[in-house]
C-alpha atoms as an extended CHARMM CRD file, in Angstrom:
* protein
*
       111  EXT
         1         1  UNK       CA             57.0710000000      -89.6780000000      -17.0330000000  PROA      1               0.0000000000
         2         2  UNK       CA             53.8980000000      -88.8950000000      -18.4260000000  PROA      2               0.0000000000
         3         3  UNK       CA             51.6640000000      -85.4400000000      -18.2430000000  PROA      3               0.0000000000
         4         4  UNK       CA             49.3000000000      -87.5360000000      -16.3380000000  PROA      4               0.0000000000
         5         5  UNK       CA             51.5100000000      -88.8710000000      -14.0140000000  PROA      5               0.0000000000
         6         6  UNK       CA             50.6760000000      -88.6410000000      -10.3700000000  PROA      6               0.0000000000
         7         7  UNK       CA             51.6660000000      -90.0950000000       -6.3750000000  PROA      7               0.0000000000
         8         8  UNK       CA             50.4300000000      -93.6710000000       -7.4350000000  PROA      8               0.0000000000
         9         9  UNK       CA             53.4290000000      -93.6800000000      -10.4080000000  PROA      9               0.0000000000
        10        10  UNK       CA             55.4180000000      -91.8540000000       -7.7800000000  PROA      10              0.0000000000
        11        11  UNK       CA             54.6560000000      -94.3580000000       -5.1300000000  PROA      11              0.0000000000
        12        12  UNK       CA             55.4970000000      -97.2890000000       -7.6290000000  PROA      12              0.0000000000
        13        13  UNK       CA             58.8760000000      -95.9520000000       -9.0780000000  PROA      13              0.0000000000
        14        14  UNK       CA             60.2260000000      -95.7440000000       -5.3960000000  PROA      14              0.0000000000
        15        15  UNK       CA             59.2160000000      -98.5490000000       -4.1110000000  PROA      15              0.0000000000
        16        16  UNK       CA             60.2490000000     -100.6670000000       -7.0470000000  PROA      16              0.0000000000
        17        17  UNK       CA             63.3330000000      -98.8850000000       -6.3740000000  PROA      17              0.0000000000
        18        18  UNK       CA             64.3410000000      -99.3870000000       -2.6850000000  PROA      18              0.0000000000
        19        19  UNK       CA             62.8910000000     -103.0280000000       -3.4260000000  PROA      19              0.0000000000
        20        20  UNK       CA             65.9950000000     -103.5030000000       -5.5320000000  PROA      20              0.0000000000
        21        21  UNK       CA             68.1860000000     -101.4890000000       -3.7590000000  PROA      21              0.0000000000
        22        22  UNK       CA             67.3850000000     -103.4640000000       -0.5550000000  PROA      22              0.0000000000
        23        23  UNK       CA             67.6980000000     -106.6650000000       -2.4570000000  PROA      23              0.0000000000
        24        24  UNK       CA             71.5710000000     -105.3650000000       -3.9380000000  PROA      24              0.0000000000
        25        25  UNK       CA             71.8640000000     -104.2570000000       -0.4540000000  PROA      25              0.0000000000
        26        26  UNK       CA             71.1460000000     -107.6800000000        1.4060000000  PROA      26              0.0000000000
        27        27  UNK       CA             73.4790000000     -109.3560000000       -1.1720000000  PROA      27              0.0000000000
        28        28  UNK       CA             76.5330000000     -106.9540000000       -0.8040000000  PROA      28              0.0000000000
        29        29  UNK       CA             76.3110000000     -107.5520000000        3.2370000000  PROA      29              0.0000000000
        30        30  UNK       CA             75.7100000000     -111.9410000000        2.7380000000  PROA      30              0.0000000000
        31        31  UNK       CA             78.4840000000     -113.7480000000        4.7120000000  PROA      31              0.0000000000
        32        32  UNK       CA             80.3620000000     -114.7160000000        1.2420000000  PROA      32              0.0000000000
        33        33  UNK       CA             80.6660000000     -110.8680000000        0.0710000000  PROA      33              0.0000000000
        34        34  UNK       CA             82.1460000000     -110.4300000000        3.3350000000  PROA      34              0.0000000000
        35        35  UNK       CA             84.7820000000     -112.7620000000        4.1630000000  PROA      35              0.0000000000
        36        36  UNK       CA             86.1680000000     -111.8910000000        0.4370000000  PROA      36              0.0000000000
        37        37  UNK       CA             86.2450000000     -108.2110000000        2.0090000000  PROA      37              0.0000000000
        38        38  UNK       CA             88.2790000000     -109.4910000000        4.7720000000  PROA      38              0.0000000000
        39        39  UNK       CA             90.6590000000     -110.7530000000        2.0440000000  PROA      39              0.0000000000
        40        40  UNK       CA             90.7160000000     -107.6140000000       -0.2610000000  PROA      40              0.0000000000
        41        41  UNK       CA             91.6430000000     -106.0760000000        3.2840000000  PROA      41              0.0000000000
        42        42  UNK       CA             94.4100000000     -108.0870000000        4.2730000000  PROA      42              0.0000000000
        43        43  UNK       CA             95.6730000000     -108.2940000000        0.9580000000  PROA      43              0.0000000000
        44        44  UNK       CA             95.4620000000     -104.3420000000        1.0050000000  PROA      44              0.0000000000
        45        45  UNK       CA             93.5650000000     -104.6130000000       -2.2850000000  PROA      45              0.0000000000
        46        46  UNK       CA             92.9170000000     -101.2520000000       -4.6050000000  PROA      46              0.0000000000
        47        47  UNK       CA             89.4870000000     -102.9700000000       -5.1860000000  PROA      47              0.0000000000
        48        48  UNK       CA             88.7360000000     -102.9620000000       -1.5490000000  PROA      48              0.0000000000
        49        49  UNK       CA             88.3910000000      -99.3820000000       -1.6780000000  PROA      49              0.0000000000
        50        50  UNK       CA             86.4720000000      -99.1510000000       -4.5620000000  PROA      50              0.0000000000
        51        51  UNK       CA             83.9020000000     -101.5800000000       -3.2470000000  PROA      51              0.0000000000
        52        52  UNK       CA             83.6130000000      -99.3090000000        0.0600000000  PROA      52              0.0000000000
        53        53  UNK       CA             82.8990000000      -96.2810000000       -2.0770000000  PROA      53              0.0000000000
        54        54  UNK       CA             80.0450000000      -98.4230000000       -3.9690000000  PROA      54              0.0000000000
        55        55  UNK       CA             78.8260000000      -99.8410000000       -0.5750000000  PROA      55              0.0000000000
        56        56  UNK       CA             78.3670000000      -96.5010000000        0.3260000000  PROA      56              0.0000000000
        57        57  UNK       CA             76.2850000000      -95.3260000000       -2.3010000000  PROA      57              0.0000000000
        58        58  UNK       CA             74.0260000000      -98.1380000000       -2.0930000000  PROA      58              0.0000000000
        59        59  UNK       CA             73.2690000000      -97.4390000000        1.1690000000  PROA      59              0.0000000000
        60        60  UNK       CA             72.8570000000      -93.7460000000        0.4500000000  PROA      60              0.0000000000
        61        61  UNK       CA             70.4940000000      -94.7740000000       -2.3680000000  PROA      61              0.0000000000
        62        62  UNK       CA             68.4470000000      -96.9210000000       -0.0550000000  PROA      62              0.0000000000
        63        63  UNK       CA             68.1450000000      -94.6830000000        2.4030000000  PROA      63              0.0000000000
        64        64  UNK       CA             66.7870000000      -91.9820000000       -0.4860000000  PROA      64              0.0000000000
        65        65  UNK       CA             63.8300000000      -94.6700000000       -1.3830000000  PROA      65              0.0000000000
        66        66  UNK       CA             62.7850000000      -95.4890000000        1.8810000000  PROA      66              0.0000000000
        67        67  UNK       CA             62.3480000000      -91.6210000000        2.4850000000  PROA      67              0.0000000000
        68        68  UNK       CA             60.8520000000      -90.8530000000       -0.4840000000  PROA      68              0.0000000000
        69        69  UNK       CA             58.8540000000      -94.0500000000       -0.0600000000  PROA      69              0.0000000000
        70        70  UNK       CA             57.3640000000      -92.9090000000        3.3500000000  PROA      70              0.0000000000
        71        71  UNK       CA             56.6110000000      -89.0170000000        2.2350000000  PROA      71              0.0000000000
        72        72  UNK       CA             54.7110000000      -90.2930000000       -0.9850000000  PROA      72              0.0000000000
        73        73  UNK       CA             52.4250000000      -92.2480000000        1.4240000000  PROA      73              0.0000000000
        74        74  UNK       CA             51.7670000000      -88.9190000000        3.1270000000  PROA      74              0.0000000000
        75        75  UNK       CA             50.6550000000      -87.0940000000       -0.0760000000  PROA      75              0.0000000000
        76        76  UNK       CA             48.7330000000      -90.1660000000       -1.5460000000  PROA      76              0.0000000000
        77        77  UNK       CA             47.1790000000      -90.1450000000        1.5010000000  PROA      77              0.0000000000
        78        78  UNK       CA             45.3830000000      -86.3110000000        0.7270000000  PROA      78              0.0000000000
        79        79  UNK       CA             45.2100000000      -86.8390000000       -2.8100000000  PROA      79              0.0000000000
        80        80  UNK       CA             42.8750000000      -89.8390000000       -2.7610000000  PROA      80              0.0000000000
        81        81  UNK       CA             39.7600000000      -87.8630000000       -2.1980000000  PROA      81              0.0000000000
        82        82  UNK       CA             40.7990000000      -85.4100000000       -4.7110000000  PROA      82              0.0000000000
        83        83  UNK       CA             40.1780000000      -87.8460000000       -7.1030000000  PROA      83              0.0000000000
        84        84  UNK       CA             36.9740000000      -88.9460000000       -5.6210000000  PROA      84              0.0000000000
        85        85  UNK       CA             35.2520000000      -85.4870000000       -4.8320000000  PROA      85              0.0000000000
        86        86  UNK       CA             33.4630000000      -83.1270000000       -6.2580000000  PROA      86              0.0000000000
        87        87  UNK       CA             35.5800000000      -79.4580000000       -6.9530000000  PROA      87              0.0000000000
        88        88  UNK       CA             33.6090000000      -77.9820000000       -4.2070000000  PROA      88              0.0000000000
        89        89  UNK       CA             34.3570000000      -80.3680000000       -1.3890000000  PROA      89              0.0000000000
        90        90  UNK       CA             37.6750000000      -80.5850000000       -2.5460000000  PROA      90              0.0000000000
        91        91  UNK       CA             39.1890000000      -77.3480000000       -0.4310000000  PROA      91              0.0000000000
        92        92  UNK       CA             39.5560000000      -79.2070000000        2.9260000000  PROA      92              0.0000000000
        93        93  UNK       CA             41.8540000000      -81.6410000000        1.0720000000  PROA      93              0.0000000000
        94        94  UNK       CA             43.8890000000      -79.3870000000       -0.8790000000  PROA      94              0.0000000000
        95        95  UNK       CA             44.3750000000      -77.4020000000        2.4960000000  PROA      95              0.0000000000
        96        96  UNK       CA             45.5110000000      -80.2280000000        4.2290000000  PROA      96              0.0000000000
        97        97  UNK       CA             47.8260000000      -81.5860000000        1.3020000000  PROA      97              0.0000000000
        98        98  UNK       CA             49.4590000000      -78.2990000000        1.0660000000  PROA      98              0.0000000000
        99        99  UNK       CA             50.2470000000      -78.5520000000        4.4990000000  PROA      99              0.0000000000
       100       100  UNK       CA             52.1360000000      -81.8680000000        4.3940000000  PROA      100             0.0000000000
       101       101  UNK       CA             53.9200000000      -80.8050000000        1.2810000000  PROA      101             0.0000000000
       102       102  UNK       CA             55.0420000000      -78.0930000000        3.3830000000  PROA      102             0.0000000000
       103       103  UNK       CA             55.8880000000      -80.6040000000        6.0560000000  PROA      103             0.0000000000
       104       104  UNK       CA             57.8830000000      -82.8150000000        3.8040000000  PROA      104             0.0000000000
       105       105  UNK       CA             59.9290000000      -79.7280000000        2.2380000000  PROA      105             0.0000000000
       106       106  UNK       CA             60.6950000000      -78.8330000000        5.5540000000  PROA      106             0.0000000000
       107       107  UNK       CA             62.0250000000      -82.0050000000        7.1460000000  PROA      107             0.0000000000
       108       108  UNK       CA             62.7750000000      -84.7960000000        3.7880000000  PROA      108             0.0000000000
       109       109  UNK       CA             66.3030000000      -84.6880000000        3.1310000000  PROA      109             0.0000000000
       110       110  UNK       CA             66.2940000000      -86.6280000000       -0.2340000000  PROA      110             0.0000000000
       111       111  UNK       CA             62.5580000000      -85.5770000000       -1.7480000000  PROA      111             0.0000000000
């Protein structure tokens, strides 16, 4: 990450990320994955175990993006004009970002 960095390389990095994660996602849950599930199960597999765990933490992992994902939309959305204005008219935005940063700190569980 750069010094220059700011929401727009934020914004990109997550969704880039729950893009893959949803795509690993979609594939772990196809109708192939899970019938050879069924088998580990039955067969009462050590791998079947294993996979749950991994399951798990790609669906913890998604859930993270999309979060992140939708709270970087919030403070892209007040940053915009910061980029735009003039120092003086900037104050209304600043206010209102700090507010929503606030907001996110209060309710985001991942960001």
């Amino acid at each position: 990450e750069t010094s220059e960095a700011g929401p727009q390389e934020e914004l990109e990095y997550w969704k880039l990320r729950m893009a893959k994660l949803k795509y690993l996602s979609e594939k772990m849950n196809s109708p192939h994955v899970l019938g050879l599930l069924i088998v580990l199960q039955l067969s009462r597999s050590k791998i079947f175990k294993s996979w749950k765990e991994a399951d798990h933490q790609v669906t913890q992992y998604l859930d993270e993006a999309k979060d992140n994902v939708k709270y970087v939309y919030a403070i892209e959305e007040y940053c915009h004009p910061l980029y735009l204005n003039e120092p003086a008219s900037m104050t209304p935005h600043i206010l209102m970002l700090f507010n929503k940063i606030r907001m996110i700190y209060k309710f985001s569980k991942y960001y």
